[in-house]
C-alpha positions as CSV (number, residue, x, y, z in Angstrom):
1,M,-13.7,-15.3,-12.7
2,L,-11.2,-12.5,-12.3
3,K,-11.1,-11.9,-16.0
4,Y,-14.9,-11.6,-16.1
5,F,-14.9,-9.2,-13.1
6,L,-12.3,-7.0,-14.7
7,S,-14.3,-6.8,-18.0
8,E,-17.4,-5.9,-16.0
9,V,-15.6,-3.0,-14.3
10,I,-14.2,-1.7,-17.6
11,C,-17.7,-1.9,-19.2
12,M,-19.4,0.2,-16.5
13,F,-16.5,2.6,-15.8
14,K,-14.5,3.7,-18.8
15,N,-11.5,5.4,-17.1
16,T,-9.7,2.4,-15.6
17,I,-6.5,0.6,-16.2
18,D,-5.8,-0.7,-12.7
19,N,-9.1,-2.3,-11.6
20,K,-10.2,0.9,-9.8
21,R,-13.8,2.1,-9.9
22,Y,-12.7,5.7,-10.0
23,Y,-10.4,7.7,-12.4
24,T,-7.0,7.5,-10.9
25,L,-4.2,9.9,-11.6
26,N,-2.0,7.0,-12.7
27,C,-4.6,6.1,-15.3
28,F,-4.8,9.7,-16.5
29,Y,-1.1,10.0,-16.9
30,K,-0.8,6.7,-18.7
31,N,-3.5,7.6,-21.2
32,K,-2.1,11.1,-21.8
33,F,1.7,10.4,-21.9
34,N,1.8,6.7,-22.6
35,S,4.3,6.4,-19.8
36,K,4.7,6.1,-16.1
37,V,4.7,9.6,-14.6
38,C,6.0,10.5,-11.1
39,K,5.4,13.8,-9.3
40,I,8.4,15.0,-7.2
41,S,7.4,17.3,-4.3
42,L,9.5,20.5,-3.9
43,N,9.8,23.1,-1.3
44,A,10.8,26.6,-2.7
45,N,10.4,28.1,0.7
46,F,7.5,30.4,-0.3
47,S,5.4,32.2,2.3
48,C,1.7,32.4,2.6
49,P,-0.7,35.5,2.6
50,N,-2.6,33.8,5.5
51,K,0.5,33.9,7.7
52,D,2.2,37.2,6.9
53,G,-0.8,39.4,7.6
54,T,-1.8,40.0,4.0
55,V,-5.1,38.3,4.6
56,G,-4.5,36.8,8.0
57,Y,-2.1,35.5,10.6
58,G,-1.3,32.0,11.8
59,G,-2.4,30.2,8.7
60,C,-5.2,27.6,8.5
61,V,-5.9,25.9,11.8
62,F,-4.8,22.5,10.5
63,C,-1.6,23.8,8.8
64,S,1.7,22.4,10.1
65,K,4.8,24.5,10.5
66,L,5.9,23.2,7.1
67,G,2.8,24.7,5.4
68,S,1.2,21.5,4.2
69,G,4.6,20.4,2.8
70,D,5.5,17.8,5.3
71,F,6.7,15.5,2.5
72,A,8.1,18.1,0.2
73,G,11.8,18.6,-0.2
74,D,14.1,20.2,2.3
75,A,13.9,24.0,1.9
76,N,17.5,24.3,2.9
77,S,18.5,22.5,-0.3
78,D,18.2,24.1,-3.8
79,L,15.4,22.9,-6.0
80,V,17.6,20.9,-8.4
81,S,19.1,19.0,-5.5
82,Q,15.7,18.3,-4.0
83,F,14.5,17.0,-7.4
84,E,17.5,14.8,-8.2
85,Q,17.5,13.2,-4.8
86,V,14.0,11.8,-5.3
87,K,14.5,11.1,-9.0
88,S,17.6,8.9,-8.3
89,V,15.3,6.6,-6.2
90,M,12.4,6.6,-8.6
91,S,14.4,6.0,-11.7
92,K,15.7,2.7,-10.2
93,K,12.2,1.4,-9.9
94,W,10.8,2.9,-13.1
95,P,13.8,3.5,-15.5
96,D,11.6,5.1,-18.3
97,T,9.7,7.4,-16.0
98,K,8.7,10.9,-16.9
99,Y,8.5,13.5,-14.1
100,I,6.4,16.4,-13.0
101,G,7.8,19.0,-10.6
102,Y,5.3,19.5,-7.8
103,F,5.6,22.8,-5.9
104,Q,3.8,21.8,-2.8
105,A,4.8,23.6,0.4
106,N,3.0,26.8,1.3
107,T,1.6,29.1,-1.4
108,N,3.5,28.6,-4.6
109,T,2.3,31.6,-6.6
110,Y,2.9,34.1,-3.8
111,A,5.8,35.9,-5.3
112,D,6.7,38.2,-8.2
113,V,6.8,36.8,-11.7
114,D,10.6,37.0,-12.0
115,T,11.0,34.8,-8.9
116,L,8.4,32.3,-10.1
117,K,10.1,32.1,-13.5
118,K,13.4,31.4,-11.9
119,Y,12.0,28.6,-9.8
120,Y,9.6,27.0,-12.2
121,E,11.8,27.1,-15.3
122,T,14.8,25.7,-13.4
123,I,12.8,22.5,-12.9
124,L,11.4,22.5,-16.5
125,K,14.9,22.5,-17.9
126,L,15.7,19.2,-16.2
127,K,15.8,16.0,-18.2
128,D,12.5,14.0,-18.5
129,V,10.4,16.8,-16.9
130,I,7.1,17.1,-18.7
131,G,5.2,19.5,-16.5
132,L,4.5,21.3,-13.3
133,N,1.9,21.1,-10.5
134,I,1.6,24.3,-8.6
135,A,-0.2,24.2,-5.2
136,T,-1.6,27.6,-4.2
137,R,-4.5,29.6,-2.8
138,P,-7.3,31.2,-4.9
139,D,-6.5,34.6,-3.3
140,A,-2.8,34.4,-4.1
141,I,-2.6,34.6,-8.0
142,S,-2.2,38.2,-9.2
143,D,-3.3,39.2,-12.7
144,E,0.4,39.4,-13.7
145,V,1.1,35.9,-12.4
146,M,-2.1,34.7,-14.0
147,D,-0.8,35.9,-17.4
148,Y,2.5,34.2,-16.8
149,L,0.8,30.9,-16.0
150,S,-1.1,31.3,-19.3
151,E,2.2,31.5,-21.1
152,L,3.7,28.6,-19.2
153,N,0.7,26.5,-20.0
154,K,1.5,26.8,-23.7
155,K,5.0,25.4,-23.1
156,T,4.4,22.5,-20.7
157,F,1.7,20.4,-19.0
158,L,0.6,22.8,-16.2
159,T,-1.7,22.0,-13.3
160,V,-2.7,24.6,-10.7
161,E,-4.0,23.1,-7.4
162,L,-6.3,25.4,-5.5
163,G,-6.9,24.8,-1.8
164,L,-10.6,25.2,-0.9
165,Q,-11.4,22.5,1.7
166,S,-15.1,23.2,1.9
167,I,-17.7,25.3,0.0
168,H,-19.3,26.4,3.3
169,D,-18.2,29.9,4.3
170,K,-19.0,29.2,7.9
171,T,-16.5,26.4,7.9
172,L,-13.9,28.4,6.0
173,K,-14.2,31.1,8.7
174,Y,-13.8,28.5,11.5
175,I,-10.7,27.1,10.0
176,N,-9.2,30.6,9.4
177,R,-9.0,29.9,5.7
178,G,-8.8,33.7,4.9
179,H,-11.0,33.6,1.8
180,D,-14.6,32.6,0.9
181,L,-16.1,30.4,-1.8
182,E,-16.6,33.3,-4.2
183,C,-12.9,33.9,-4.2
184,L,-12.3,30.2,-5.3
185,V,-14.9,30.5,-8.1
186,N,-13.4,33.7,-9.5
187,C,-9.9,32.3,-9.5
188,F,-11.1,29.1,-11.1
189,N,-12.9,30.9,-13.9
190,K,-9.8,33.0,-14.6
191,L,-7.6,29.9,-14.9
192,K,-10.1,28.1,-17.1
193,E,-10.4,31.1,-19.4
194,R,-6.7,30.4,-20.0
195,N,-7.3,26.7,-20.5
196,I,-5.3,25.8,-17.5
197,N,-5.9,22.4,-15.8
198,V,-7.3,23.0,-12.3
199,V,-7.4,20.6,-9.3
200,V,-9.3,21.5,-6.1
201,H,-8.4,20.3,-2.6
202,I,-11.1,19.4,-0.1
203,I,-11.1,18.0,3.4
204,N,-13.6,15.6,4.8
205,G,-14.3,15.7,8.6
206,L,-13.8,19.4,9.2
207,P,-15.2,20.3,12.6
208,Y,-19.0,20.4,12.8
209,E,-19.6,19.6,9.1
210,T,-22.2,16.9,8.4
211,E,-22.1,14.2,5.8
212,D,-24.6,16.2,3.7
213,M,-22.3,19.3,3.8
214,M,-19.3,17.2,2.6
215,I,-21.3,15.8,-0.3
216,E,-22.6,19.3,-1.1
217,T,-19.0,20.4,-1.5
218,V,-18.3,17.7,-4.1
219,K,-21.6,18.3,-5.9
220,F,-20.8,22.0,-6.2
221,L,-17.3,21.3,-7.6
222,N,-18.7,18.7,-10.0
223,N,-21.0,21.4,-11.4
224,L,-18.1,23.8,-11.5
225,R,-16.5,21.3,-13.9
226,I,-13.1,21.0,-12.2
227,D,-10.5,18.9,-13.9
228,G,-9.4,17.0,-10.8
229,I,-9.9,16.7,-7.1
230,K,-7.8,15.9,-4.0
231,I,-9.8,14.4,-1.1
232,H,-8.2,14.6,2.3
233,M,-9.2,13.4,5.7
234,L,-8.9,15.9,8.4
235,H,-6.1,15.0,10.8
236,V,-5.0,16.8,13.9
237,L,-1.3,17.5,14.3
238,K,0.7,18.6,17.3
239,N,1.6,22.2,17.6
240,T,-1.3,23.5,15.5
241,K,-4.3,25.7,16.3
242,L,-6.5,22.7,15.4
243,A,-4.9,20.7,18.2
244,D,-5.8,23.4,20.6
245,L,-9.4,23.5,19.3
246,Y,-9.7,19.7,19.5
247,E,-8.5,19.7,23.1
248,E,-11.0,22.5,24.0
249,E,-14.0,21.3,22.0
250,N,-13.5,17.6,21.5
251,F,-15.2,17.8,18.1
252,H,-16.0,14.6,16.3
253,I,-13.3,12.9,14.2
254,L,-14.5,10.6,11.5
255,S,-14.0,6.9,11.9
256,K,-12.4,5.0,9.0
257,E,-15.8,3.5,8.3
258,E,-17.5,6.9,8.2
259,Y,-14.8,8.3,6.0
260,I,-15.0,5.4,3.5
261,D,-18.7,5.8,3.3
262,I,-18.6,9.5,2.6
263,V,-15.8,9.2,0.0
264,I,-17.7,6.6,-1.9
265,K,-20.8,8.7,-1.9
266,Q,-18.7,11.7,-3.1
267,L,-17.2,9.6,-5.9
268,E,-20.7,8.6,-7.1
269,C,-21.5,12.3,-7.4
270,L,-18.4,13.2,-9.6
271,N,-18.4,13.1,-13.3
272,P,-16.3,10.1,-14.4
273,D,-13.9,12.4,-16.4
274,I,-12.8,14.2,-13.2
275,V,-9.4,12.8,-12.2
276,I,-9.1,11.7,-8.6
277,H,-5.6,12.9,-7.6
278,R,-5.8,11.8,-4.0
279,I,-8.4,10.0,-2.0
280,T,-6.8,10.0,1.5
281,G,-4.0,11.9,3.2
282,D,-0.4,11.2,4.4
283,P,-0.1,12.6,8.0
284,D,3.3,13.0,9.6
285,T,3.1,10.1,12.0
286,K,5.4,11.6,14.6
287,D,3.1,14.6,15.0
288,L,-0.3,12.9,14.5
289,I,-2.8,13.2,17.3
290,E,-5.9,11.8,15.5
291,P,-7.1,9.8,13.7
292,N,-4.7,6.9,14.2
293,W,-6.3,4.8,11.4
294,L,-5.0,7.3,8.8
295,V,-1.4,6.0,9.1
296,K,-2.3,2.8,7.3
297,K,-2.9,4.6,4.0
298,F,-2.9,1.5,1.8
299,C,-5.4,-0.2,4.1
300,V,-7.7,2.7,3.6
301,L,-7.3,2.6,-0.2
302,N,-7.9,-1.1,-0.3
303,D,-11.0,-0.8,2.0
304,I,-12.4,1.8,-0.3
305,D,-12.0,-0.5,-3.3
306,K,-13.5,-3.4,-1.5
307,E,-16.5,-1.4,-0.3
308,M,-17.1,-0.1,-3.8
309,V,-17.2,-3.6,-5.2
310,K,-19.5,-4.7,-2.3
311,R,-21.9,-1.8,-3.2
312,D,-21.5,-2.4,-6.9
313,T,-20.8,1.3,-7.4
314,Y,-18.3,3.5,-9.2
315,Q,-17.4,7.2,-9.9
316,G,-20.2,9.0,-11.6
317,K,-22.9,6.5,-10.8
318,R,-25.2,9.2,-9.5
319,T,-24.5,11.9,-12.1
320,N,-26.5,12.4,-15.3
321,N,-23.4,12.1,-17.5
């Protein structure tokens, strides 16, 4: 029975090696590199133009003091030490693993080219490193940096991750994002002109967004032909502007059931060749205010899988591809 079920999934959804009904990052890496690939999160102690006054102050309302790098390395340690510390653990579990350096905390293109070269290429020189993921903002890649990324892309497997969160400018203004949708589209087009792999981050459950608005965000990105997507659930952390807004306005926080329903509908709208890099978030539990259900990450992942089987659905079911 299980063998039959697996064959059915593979027939209707081509991009699967792990009994998932969506195109996982693990599947993508395995197909591309024929190896287990692990990303190691790094903190290069970059700043952010939405904090230092270049485009705004205070950052996005949901951003923690670590700049969305709660699980990145310790900024007080050098990058090689950060990398080797995590690698030493991973290599015991997966001895033949390849690695990607993930510059995660804050805005990782927000510096001059010489600084970026020093940081990026320090990691690329390490043994078994096959690429870089660089998390940044669409308003923080200068033309000079864009040209350097183009050169870098010819030497290694490069992925640029652009934070967007929503296509709706009204929402972007509410969360103090500091840029609009047009900015994202312009940056995306420049990166794709250089054949750079682009992943876009979105957040479900942003204050006052409806289900239709969240699905519209995914449909737009699908038509934009992004390479990958990270889907997060909004979570309220202590000592953030979002925590103050939540206390003042008591806006709706999605239940686990609502989140799962929306994510599945979003997956149905995504081309099956778009890689799903993330499908839920990892909140810092000691600072988490809401939602409490998010701390059980693997329960959420399992429940998404079960519900997709129950609905007999899969990524791309509602696209024309």
